PDB file of N, CA and C in Angstrom:
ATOM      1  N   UNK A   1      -2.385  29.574 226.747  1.00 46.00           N
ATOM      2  CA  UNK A   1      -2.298  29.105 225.387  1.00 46.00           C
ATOM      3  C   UNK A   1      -1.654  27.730 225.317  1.00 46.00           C
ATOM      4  N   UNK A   2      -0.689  27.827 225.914  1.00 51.00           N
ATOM      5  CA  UNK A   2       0.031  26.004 226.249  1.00 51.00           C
ATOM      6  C   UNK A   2      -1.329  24.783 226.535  1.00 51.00           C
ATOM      7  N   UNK A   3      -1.789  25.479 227.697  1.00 55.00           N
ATOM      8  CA  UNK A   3      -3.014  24.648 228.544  1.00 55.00           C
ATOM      9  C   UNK A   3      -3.575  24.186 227.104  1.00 55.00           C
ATOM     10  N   UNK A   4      -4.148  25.200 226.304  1.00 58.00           N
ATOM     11  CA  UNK A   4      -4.958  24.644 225.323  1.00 58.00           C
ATOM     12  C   UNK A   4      -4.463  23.519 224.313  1.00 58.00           C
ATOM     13  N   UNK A   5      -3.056  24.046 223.736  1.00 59.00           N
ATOM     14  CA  UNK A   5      -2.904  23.177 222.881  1.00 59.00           C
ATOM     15  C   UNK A   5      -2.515  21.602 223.407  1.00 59.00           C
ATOM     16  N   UNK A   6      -1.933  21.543 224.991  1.00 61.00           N
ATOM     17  CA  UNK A   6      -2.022  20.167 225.460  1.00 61.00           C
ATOM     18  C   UNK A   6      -3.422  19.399 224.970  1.00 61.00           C
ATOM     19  N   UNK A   7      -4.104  20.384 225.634  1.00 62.00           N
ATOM     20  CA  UNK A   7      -5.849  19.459 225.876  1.00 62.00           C
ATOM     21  C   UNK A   7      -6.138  18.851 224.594  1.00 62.00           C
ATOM     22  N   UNK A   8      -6.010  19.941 223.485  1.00 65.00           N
ATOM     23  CA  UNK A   8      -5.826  19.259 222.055  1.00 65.00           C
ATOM     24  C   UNK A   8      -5.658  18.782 221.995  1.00 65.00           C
ATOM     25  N   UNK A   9      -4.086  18.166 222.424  1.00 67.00           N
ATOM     26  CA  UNK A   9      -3.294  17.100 221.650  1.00 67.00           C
ATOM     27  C   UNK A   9      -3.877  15.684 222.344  1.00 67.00           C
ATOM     28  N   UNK A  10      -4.227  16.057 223.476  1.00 68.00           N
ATOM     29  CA  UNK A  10      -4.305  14.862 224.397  1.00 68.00           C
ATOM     30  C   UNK A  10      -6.110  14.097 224.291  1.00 68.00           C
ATOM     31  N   UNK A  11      -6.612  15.285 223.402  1.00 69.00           N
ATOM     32  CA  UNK A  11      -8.299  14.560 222.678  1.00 69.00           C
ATOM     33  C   UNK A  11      -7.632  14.357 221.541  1.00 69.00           C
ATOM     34  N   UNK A  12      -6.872  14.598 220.980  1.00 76.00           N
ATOM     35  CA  UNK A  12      -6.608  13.401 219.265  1.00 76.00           C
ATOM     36  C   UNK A  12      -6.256  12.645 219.904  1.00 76.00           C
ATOM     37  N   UNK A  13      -5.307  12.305 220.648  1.00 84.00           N
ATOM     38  CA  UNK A  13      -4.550  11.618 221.233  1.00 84.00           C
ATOM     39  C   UNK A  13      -5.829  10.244 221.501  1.00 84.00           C
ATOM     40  N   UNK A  14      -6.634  10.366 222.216  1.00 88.00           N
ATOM     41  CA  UNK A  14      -8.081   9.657 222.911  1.00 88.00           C
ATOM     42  C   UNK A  14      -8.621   9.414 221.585  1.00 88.00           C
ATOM     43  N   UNK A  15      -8.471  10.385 220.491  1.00 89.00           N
ATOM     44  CA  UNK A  15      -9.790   9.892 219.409  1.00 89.00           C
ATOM     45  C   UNK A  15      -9.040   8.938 218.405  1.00 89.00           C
ATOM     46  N   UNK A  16      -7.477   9.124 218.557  1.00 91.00           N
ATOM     47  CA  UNK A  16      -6.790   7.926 218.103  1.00 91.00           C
ATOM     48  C   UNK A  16      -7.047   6.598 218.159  1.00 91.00           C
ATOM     49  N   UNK A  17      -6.487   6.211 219.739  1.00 91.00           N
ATOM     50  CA  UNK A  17      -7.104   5.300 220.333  1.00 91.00           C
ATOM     51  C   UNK A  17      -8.025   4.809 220.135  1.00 91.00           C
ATOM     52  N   UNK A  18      -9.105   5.819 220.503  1.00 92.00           N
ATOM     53  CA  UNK A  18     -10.020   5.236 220.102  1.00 92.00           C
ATOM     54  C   UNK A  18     -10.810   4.412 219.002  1.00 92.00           C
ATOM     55  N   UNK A  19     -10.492   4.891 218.086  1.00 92.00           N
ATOM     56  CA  UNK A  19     -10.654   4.418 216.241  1.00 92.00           C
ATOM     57  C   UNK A  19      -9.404   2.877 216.458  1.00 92.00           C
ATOM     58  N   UNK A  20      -8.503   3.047 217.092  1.00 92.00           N
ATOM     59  CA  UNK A  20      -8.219   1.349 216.667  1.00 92.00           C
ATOM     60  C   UNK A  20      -8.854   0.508 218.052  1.00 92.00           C
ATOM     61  N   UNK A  21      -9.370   1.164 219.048  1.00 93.00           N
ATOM     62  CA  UNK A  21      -9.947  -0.343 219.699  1.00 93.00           C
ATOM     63  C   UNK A  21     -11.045  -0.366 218.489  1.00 93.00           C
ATOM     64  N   UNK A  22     -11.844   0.426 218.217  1.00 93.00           N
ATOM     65  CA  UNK A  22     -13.059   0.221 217.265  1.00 93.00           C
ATOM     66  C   UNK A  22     -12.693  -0.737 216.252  1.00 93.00           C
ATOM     67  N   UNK A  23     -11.672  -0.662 215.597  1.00 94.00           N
ATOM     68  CA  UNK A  23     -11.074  -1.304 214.131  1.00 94.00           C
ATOM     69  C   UNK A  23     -10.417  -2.640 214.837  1.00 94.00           C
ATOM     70  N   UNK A  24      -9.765  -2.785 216.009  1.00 94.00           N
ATOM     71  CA  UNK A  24      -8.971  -4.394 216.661  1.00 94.00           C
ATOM     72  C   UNK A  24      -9.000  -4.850 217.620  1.00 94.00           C
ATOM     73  N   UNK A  25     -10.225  -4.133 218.342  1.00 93.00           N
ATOM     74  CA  UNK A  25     -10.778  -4.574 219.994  1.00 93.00           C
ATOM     75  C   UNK A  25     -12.458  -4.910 220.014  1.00 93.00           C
ATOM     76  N   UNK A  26     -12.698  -5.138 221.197  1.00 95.00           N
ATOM     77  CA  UNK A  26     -13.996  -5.275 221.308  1.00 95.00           C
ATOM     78  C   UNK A  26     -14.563  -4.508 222.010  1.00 95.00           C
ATOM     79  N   UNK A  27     -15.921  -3.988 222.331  1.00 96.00           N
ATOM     80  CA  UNK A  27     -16.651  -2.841 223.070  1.00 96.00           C
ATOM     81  C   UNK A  27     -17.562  -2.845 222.939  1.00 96.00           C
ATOM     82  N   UNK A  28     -18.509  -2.295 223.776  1.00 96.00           N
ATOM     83  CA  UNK A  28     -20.161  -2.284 223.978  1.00 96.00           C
ATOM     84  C   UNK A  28     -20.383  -0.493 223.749  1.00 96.00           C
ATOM     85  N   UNK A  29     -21.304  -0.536 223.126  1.00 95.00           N
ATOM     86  CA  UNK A  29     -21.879   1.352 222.913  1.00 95.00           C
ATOM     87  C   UNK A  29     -23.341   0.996 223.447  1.00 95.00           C
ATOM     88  N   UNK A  30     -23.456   2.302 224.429  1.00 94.00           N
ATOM     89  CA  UNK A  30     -24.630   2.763 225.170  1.00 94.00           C
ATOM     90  C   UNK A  30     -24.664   2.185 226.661  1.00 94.00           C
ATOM     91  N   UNK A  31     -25.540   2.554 226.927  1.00 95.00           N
ATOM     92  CA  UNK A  31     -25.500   2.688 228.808  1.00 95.00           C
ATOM     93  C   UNK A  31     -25.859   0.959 228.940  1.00 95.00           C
ATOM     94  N   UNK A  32     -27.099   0.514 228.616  1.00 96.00           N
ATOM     95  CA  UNK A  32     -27.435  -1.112 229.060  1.00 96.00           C
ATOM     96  C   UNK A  32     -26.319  -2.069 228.859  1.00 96.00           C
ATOM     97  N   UNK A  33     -25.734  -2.042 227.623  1.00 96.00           N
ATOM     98  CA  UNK A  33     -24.863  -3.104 227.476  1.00 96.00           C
ATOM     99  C   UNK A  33     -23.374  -2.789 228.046  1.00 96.00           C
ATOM    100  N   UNK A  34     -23.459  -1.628 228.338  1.00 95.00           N
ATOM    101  CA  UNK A  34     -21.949  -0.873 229.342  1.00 95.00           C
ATOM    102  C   UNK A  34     -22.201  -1.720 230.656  1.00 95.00           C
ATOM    103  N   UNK A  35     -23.194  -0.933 230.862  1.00 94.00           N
ATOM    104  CA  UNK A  35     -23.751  -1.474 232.564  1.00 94.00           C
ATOM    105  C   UNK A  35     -23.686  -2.976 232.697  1.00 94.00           C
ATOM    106  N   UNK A  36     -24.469  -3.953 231.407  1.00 95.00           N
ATOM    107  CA  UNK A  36     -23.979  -4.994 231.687  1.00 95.00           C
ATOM    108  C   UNK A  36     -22.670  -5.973 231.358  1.00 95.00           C
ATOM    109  N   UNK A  37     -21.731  -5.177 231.064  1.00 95.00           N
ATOM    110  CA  UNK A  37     -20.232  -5.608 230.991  1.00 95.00           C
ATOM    111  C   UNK A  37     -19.696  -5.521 232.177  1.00 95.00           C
ATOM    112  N   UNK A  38     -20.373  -4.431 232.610  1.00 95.00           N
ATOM    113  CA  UNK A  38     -19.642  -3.727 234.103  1.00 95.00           C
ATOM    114  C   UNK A  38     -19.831  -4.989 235.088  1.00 95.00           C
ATOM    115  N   UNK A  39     -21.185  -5.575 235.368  1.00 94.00           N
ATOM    116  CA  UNK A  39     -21.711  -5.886 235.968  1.00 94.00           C
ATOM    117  C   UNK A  39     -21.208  -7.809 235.793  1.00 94.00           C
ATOM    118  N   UNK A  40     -21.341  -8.143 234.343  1.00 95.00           N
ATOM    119  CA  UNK A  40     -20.526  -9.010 234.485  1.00 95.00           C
ATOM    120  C   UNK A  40     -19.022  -9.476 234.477  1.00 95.00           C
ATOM    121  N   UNK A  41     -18.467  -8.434 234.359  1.00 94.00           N
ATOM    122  CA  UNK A  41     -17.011  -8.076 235.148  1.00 94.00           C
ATOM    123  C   UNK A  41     -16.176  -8.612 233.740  1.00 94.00           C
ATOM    124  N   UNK A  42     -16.866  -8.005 232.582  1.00 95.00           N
ATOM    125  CA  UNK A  42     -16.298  -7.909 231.215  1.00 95.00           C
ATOM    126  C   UNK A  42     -15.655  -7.138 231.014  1.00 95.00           C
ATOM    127  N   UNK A  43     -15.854  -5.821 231.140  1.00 93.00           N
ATOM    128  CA  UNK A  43     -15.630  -4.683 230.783  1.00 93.00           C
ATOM    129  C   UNK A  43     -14.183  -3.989 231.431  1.00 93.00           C
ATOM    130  N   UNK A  44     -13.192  -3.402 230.634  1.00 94.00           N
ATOM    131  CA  UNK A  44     -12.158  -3.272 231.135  1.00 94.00           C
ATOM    132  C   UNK A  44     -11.836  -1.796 231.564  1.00 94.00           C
ATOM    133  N   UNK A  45     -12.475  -1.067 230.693  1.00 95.00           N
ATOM    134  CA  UNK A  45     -12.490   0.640 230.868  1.00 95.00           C
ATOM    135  C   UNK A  45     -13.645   1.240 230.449  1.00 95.00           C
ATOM    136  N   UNK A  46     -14.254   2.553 230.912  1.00 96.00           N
ATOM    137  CA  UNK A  46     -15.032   3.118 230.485  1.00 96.00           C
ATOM    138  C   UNK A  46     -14.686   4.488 230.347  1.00 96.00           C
ATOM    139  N   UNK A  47     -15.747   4.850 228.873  1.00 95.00           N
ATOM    140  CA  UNK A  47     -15.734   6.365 228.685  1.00 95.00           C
ATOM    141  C   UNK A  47     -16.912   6.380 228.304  1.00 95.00           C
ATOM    142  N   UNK A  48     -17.167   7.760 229.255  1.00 96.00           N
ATOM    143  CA  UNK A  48     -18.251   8.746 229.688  1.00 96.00           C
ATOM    144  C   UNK A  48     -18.597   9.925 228.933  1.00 96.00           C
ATOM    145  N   UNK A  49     -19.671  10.211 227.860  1.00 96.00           N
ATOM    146  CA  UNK A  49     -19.741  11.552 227.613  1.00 96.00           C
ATOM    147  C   UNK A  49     -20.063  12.468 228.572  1.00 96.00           C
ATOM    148  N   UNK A  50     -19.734  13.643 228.381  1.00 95.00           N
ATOM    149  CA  UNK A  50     -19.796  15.278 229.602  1.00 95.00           C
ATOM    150  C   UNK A  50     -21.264  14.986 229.837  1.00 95.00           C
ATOM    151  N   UNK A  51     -22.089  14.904 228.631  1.00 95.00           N
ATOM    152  CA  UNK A  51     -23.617  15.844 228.654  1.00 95.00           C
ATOM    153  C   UNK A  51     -24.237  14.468 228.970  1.00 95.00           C
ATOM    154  N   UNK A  52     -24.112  13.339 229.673  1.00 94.00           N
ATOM    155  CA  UNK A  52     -24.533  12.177 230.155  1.00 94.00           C
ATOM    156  C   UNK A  52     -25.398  12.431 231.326  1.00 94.00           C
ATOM    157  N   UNK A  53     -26.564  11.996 231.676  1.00 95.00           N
ATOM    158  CA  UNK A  53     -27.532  12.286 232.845  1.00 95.00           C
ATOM    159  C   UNK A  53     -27.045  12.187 234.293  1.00 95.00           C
ATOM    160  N   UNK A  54     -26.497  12.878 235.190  1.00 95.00           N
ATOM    161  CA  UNK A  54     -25.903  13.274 236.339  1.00 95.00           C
ATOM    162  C   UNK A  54     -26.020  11.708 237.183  1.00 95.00           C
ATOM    163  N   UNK A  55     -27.456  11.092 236.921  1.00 96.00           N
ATOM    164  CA  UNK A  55     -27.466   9.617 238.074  1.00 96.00           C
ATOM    165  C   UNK A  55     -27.138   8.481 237.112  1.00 96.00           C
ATOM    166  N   UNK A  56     -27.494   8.810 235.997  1.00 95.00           N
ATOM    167  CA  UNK A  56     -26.578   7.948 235.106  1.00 95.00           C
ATOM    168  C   UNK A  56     -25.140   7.380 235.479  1.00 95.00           C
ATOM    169  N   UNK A  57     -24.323   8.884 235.079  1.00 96.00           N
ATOM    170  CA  UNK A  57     -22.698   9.053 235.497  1.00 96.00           C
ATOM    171  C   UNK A  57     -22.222   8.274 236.601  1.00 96.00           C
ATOM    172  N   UNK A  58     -23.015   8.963 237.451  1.00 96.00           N
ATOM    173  CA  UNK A  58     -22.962   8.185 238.710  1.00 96.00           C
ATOM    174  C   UNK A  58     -22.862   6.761 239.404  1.00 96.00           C
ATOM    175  N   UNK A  59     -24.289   6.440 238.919  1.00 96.00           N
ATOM    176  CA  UNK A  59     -24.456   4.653 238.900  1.00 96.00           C
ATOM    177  C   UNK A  59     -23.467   4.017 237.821  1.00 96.00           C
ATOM    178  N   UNK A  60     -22.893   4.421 237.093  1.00 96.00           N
ATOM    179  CA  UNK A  60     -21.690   4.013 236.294  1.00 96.00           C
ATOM    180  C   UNK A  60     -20.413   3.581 237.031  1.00 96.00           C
ATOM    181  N   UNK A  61     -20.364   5.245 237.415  1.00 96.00           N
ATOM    182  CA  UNK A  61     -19.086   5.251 238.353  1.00 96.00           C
ATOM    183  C   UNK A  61     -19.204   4.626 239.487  1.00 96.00           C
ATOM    184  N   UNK A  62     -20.248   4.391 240.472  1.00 97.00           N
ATOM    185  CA  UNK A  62     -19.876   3.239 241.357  1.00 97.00           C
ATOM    186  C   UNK A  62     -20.158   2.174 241.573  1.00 97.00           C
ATOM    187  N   UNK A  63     -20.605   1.577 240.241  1.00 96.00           N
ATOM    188  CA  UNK A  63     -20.210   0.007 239.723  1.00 96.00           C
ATOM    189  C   UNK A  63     -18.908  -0.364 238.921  1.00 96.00           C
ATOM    190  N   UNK A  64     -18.349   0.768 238.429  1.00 95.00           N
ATOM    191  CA  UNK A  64     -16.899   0.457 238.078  1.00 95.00           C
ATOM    192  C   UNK A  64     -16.212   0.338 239.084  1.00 95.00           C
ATOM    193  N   UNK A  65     -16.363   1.324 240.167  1.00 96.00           N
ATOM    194  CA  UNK A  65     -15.606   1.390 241.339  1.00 96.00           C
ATOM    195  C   UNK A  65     -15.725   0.253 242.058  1.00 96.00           C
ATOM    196  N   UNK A  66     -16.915  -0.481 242.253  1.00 96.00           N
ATOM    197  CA  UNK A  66     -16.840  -1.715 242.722  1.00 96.00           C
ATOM    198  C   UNK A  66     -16.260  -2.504 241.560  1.00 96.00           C
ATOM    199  N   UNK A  67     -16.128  -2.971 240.552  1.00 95.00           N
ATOM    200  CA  UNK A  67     -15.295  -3.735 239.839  1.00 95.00           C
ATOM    201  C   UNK A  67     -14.033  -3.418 239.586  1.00 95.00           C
ATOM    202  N   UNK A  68     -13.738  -2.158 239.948  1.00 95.00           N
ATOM    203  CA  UNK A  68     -12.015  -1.928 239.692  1.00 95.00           C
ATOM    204  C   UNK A  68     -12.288  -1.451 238.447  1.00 95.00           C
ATOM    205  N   UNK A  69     -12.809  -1.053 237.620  1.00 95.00           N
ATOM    206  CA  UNK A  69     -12.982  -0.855 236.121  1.00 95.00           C
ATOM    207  C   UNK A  69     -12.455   0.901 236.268  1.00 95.00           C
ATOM    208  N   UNK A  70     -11.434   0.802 234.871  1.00 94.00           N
ATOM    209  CA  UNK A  70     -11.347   2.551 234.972  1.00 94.00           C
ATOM    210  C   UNK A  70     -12.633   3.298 234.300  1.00 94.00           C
ATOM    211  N   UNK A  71     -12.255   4.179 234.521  1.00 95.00           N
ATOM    212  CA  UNK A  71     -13.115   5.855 234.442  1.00 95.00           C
ATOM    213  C   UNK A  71     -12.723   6.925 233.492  1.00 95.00           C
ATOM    214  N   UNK A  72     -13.345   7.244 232.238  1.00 94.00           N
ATOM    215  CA  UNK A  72     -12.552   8.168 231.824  1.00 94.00           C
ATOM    216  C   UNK A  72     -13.836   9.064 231.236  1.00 94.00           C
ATOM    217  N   UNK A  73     -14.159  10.514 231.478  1.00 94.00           N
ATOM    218  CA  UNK A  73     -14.621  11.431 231.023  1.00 94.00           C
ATOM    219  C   UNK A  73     -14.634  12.450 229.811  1.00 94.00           C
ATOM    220  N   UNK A  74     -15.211  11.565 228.881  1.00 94.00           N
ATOM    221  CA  UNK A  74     -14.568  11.993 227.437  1.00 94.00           C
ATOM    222  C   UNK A  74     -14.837  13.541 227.514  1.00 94.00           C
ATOM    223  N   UNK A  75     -14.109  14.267 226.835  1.00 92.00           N
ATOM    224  CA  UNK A  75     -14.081  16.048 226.715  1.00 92.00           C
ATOM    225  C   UNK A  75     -14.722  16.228 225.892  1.00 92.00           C
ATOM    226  N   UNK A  76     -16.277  15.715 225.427  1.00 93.00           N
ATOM    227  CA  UNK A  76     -17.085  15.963 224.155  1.00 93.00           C
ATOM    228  C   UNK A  76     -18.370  15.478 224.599  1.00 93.00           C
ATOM    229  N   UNK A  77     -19.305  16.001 223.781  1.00 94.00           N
ATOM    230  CA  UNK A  77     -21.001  15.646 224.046  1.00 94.00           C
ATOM    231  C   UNK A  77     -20.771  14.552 223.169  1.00 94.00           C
ATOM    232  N   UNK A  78     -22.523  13.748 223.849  1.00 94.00           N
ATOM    233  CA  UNK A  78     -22.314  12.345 223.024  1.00 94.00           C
ATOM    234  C   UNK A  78     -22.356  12.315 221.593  1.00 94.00           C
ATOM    235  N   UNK A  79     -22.653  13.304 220.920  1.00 95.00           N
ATOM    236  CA  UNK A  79     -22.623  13.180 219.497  1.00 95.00           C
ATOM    237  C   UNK A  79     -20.848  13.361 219.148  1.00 95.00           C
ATOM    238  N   UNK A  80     -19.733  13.565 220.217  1.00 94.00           N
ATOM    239  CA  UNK A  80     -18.896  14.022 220.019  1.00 94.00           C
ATOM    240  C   UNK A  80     -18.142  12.501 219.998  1.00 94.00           C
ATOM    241  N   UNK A  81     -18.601  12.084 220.802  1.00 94.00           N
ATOM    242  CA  UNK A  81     -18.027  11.074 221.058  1.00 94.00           C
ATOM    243  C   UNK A  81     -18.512   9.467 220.085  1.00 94.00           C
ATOM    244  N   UNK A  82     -19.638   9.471 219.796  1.00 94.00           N
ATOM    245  CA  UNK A  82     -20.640   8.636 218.754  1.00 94.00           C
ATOM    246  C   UNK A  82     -19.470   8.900 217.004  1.00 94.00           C
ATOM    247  N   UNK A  83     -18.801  10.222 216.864  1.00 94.00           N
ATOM    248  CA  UNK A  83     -18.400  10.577 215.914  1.00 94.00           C
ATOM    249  C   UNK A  83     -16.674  10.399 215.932  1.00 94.00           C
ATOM    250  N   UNK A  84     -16.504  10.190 217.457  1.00 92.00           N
ATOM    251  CA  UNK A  84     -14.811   9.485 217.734  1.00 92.00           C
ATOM    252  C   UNK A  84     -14.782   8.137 217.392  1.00 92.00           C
ATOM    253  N   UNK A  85     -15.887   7.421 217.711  1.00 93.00           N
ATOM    254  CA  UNK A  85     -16.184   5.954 217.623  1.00 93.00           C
ATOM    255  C   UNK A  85     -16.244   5.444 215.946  1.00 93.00           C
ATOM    256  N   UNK A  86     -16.961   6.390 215.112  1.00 93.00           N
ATOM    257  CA  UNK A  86     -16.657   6.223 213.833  1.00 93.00           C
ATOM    258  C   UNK A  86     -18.273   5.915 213.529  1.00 93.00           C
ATOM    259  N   UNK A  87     -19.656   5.953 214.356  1.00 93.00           N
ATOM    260  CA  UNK A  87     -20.719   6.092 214.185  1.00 93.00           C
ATOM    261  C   UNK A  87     -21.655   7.526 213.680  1.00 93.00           C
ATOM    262  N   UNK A  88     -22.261   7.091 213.322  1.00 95.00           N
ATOM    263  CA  UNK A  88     -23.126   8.046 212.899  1.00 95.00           C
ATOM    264  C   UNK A  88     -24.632   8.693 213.818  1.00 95.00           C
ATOM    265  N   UNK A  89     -24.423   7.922 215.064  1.00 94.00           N
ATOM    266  CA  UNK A  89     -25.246   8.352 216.149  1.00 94.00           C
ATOM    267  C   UNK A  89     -25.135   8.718 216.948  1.00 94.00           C
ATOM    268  N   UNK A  90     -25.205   9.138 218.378  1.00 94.00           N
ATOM    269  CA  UNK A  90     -24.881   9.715 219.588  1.00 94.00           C
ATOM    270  C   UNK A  90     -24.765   8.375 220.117  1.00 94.00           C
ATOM    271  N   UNK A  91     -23.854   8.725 221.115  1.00 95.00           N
ATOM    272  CA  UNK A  91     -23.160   7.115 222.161  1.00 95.00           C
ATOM    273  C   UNK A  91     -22.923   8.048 223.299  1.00 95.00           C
ATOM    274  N   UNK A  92     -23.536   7.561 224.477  1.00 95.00           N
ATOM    275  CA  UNK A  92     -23.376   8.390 225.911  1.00 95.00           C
ATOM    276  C   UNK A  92     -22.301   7.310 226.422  1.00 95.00           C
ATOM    277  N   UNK A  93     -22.136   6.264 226.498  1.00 96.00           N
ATOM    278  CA  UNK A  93     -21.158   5.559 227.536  1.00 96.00           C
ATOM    279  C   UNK A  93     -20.507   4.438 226.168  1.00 96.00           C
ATOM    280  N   UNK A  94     -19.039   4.256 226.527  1.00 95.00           N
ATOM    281  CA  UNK A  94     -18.364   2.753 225.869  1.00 95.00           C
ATOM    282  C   UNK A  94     -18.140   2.005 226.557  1.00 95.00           C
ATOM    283  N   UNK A  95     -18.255   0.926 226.525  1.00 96.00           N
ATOM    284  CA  UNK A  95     -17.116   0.596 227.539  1.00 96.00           C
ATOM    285  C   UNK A  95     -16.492  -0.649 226.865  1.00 96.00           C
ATOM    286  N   UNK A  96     -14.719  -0.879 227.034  1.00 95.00           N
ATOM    287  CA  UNK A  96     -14.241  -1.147 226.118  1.00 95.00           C
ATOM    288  C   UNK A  96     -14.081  -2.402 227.186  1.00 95.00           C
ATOM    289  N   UNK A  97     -14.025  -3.676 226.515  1.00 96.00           N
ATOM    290  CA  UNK A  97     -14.227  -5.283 226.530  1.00 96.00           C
ATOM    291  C   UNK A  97     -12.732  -5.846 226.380  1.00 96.00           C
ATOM    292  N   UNK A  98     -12.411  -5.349 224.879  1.00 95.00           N
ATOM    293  CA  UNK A  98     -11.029  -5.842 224.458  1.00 95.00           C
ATOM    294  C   UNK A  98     -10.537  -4.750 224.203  1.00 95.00           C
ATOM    295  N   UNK A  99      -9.457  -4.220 224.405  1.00 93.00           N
ATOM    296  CA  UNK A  99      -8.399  -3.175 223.439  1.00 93.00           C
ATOM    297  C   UNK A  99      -8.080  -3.247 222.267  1.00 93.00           C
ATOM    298  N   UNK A 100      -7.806  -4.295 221.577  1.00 91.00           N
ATOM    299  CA  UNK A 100      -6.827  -5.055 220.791  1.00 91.00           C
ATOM    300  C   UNK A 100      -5.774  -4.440 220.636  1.00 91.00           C
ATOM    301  N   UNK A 101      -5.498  -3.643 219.362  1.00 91.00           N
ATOM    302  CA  UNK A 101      -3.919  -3.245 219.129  1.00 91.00           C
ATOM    303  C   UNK A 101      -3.669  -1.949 219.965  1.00 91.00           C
ATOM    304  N   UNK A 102      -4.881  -1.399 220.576  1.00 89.00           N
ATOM    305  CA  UNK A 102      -5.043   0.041 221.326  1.00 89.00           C
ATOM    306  C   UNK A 102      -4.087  -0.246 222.644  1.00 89.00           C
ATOM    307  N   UNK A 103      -3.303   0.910 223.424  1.00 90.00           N
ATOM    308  CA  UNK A 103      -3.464   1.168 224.505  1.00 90.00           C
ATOM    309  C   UNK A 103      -3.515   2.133 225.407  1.00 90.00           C
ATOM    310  N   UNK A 104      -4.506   2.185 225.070  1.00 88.00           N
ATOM    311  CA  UNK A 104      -5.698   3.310 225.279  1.00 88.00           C
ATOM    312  C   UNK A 104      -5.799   3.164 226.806  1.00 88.00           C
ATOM    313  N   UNK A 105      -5.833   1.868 227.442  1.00 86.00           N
ATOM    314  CA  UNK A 105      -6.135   1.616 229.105  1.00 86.00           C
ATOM    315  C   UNK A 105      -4.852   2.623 229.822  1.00 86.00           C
ATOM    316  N   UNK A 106      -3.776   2.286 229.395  1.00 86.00           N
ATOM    317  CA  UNK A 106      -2.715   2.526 230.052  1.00 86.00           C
ATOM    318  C   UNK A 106      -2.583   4.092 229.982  1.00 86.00           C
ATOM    319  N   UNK A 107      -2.708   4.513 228.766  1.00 84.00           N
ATOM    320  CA  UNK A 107      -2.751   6.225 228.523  1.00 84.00           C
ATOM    321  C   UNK A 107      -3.447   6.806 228.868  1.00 84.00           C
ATOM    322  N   UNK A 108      -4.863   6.435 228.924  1.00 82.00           N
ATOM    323  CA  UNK A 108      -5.788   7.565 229.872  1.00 82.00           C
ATOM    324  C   UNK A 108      -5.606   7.393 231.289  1.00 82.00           C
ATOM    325  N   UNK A 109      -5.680   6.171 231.828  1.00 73.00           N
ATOM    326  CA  UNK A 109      -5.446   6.124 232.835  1.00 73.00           C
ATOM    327  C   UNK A 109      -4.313   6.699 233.377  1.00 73.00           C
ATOM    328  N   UNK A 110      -3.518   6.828 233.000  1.00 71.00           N
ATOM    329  CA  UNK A 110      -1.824   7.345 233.170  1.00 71.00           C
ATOM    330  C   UNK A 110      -2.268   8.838 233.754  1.00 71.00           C
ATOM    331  N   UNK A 111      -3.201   9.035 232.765  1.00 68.00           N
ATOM    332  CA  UNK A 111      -3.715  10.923 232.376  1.00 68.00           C
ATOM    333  C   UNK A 111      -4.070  11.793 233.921  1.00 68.00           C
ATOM    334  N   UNK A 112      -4.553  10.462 234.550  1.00 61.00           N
ATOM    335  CA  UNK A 112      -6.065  11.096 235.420  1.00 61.00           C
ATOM    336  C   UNK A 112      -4.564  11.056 236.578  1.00 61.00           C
TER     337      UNK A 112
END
């Protein structure tokens, strides 16, 4: 019962965050313009929905890994996550550019 209510706290916690990089940072939504942040070595962190295509995930994760870029596995399907962001569509990948007032880098990462 503990286990659970951490996990809780620690997805508001993420959907916090998340809503002010949206509102005072910068970020790319969806896989092409993720991939190409990644790729031009923009991109500072990424989050991953669960229900994201297995070689997708993958080719994500080891182009971040070659850029040093973090990794974070949001605990929600992409409509879960499209609806953390403050959209009204499904979003499989973010990847966040600027933080602004967020720090969101330091806390998830802290997490893992």
């Amino acid at each position: 019962m503990v286990a659970t209510k951490k996990t809780k706290k620690t997805h508001e916690n993420i959907n916090s965050r998340l809503a002010l990089v949206m509102k005072s940072g910068k970020y790319t939504l969806g896989y092409k313009t993720t991939f190409k942040s990644i790729r031009t070595n923009k991109g500072k962190f990424i989050i991953i929905a669960n229900n994201c295509p297995p070689l997708r995930r993958s080719e994500i994760e080891y182009y971040a890994m070659l850029a040093k870029v973090g990794v974070h596995h949001f605990n929600g399907n992409n409509v879960d996550l499209g609806t953390a962001c403050g959209k009204y569509y499904r979003v499989s990948c973010l990847g966040i550019v600027d933080p602004g007032d967020s720090d969101i880098i330091k806390t998830v990462s802290g997490d893992h």
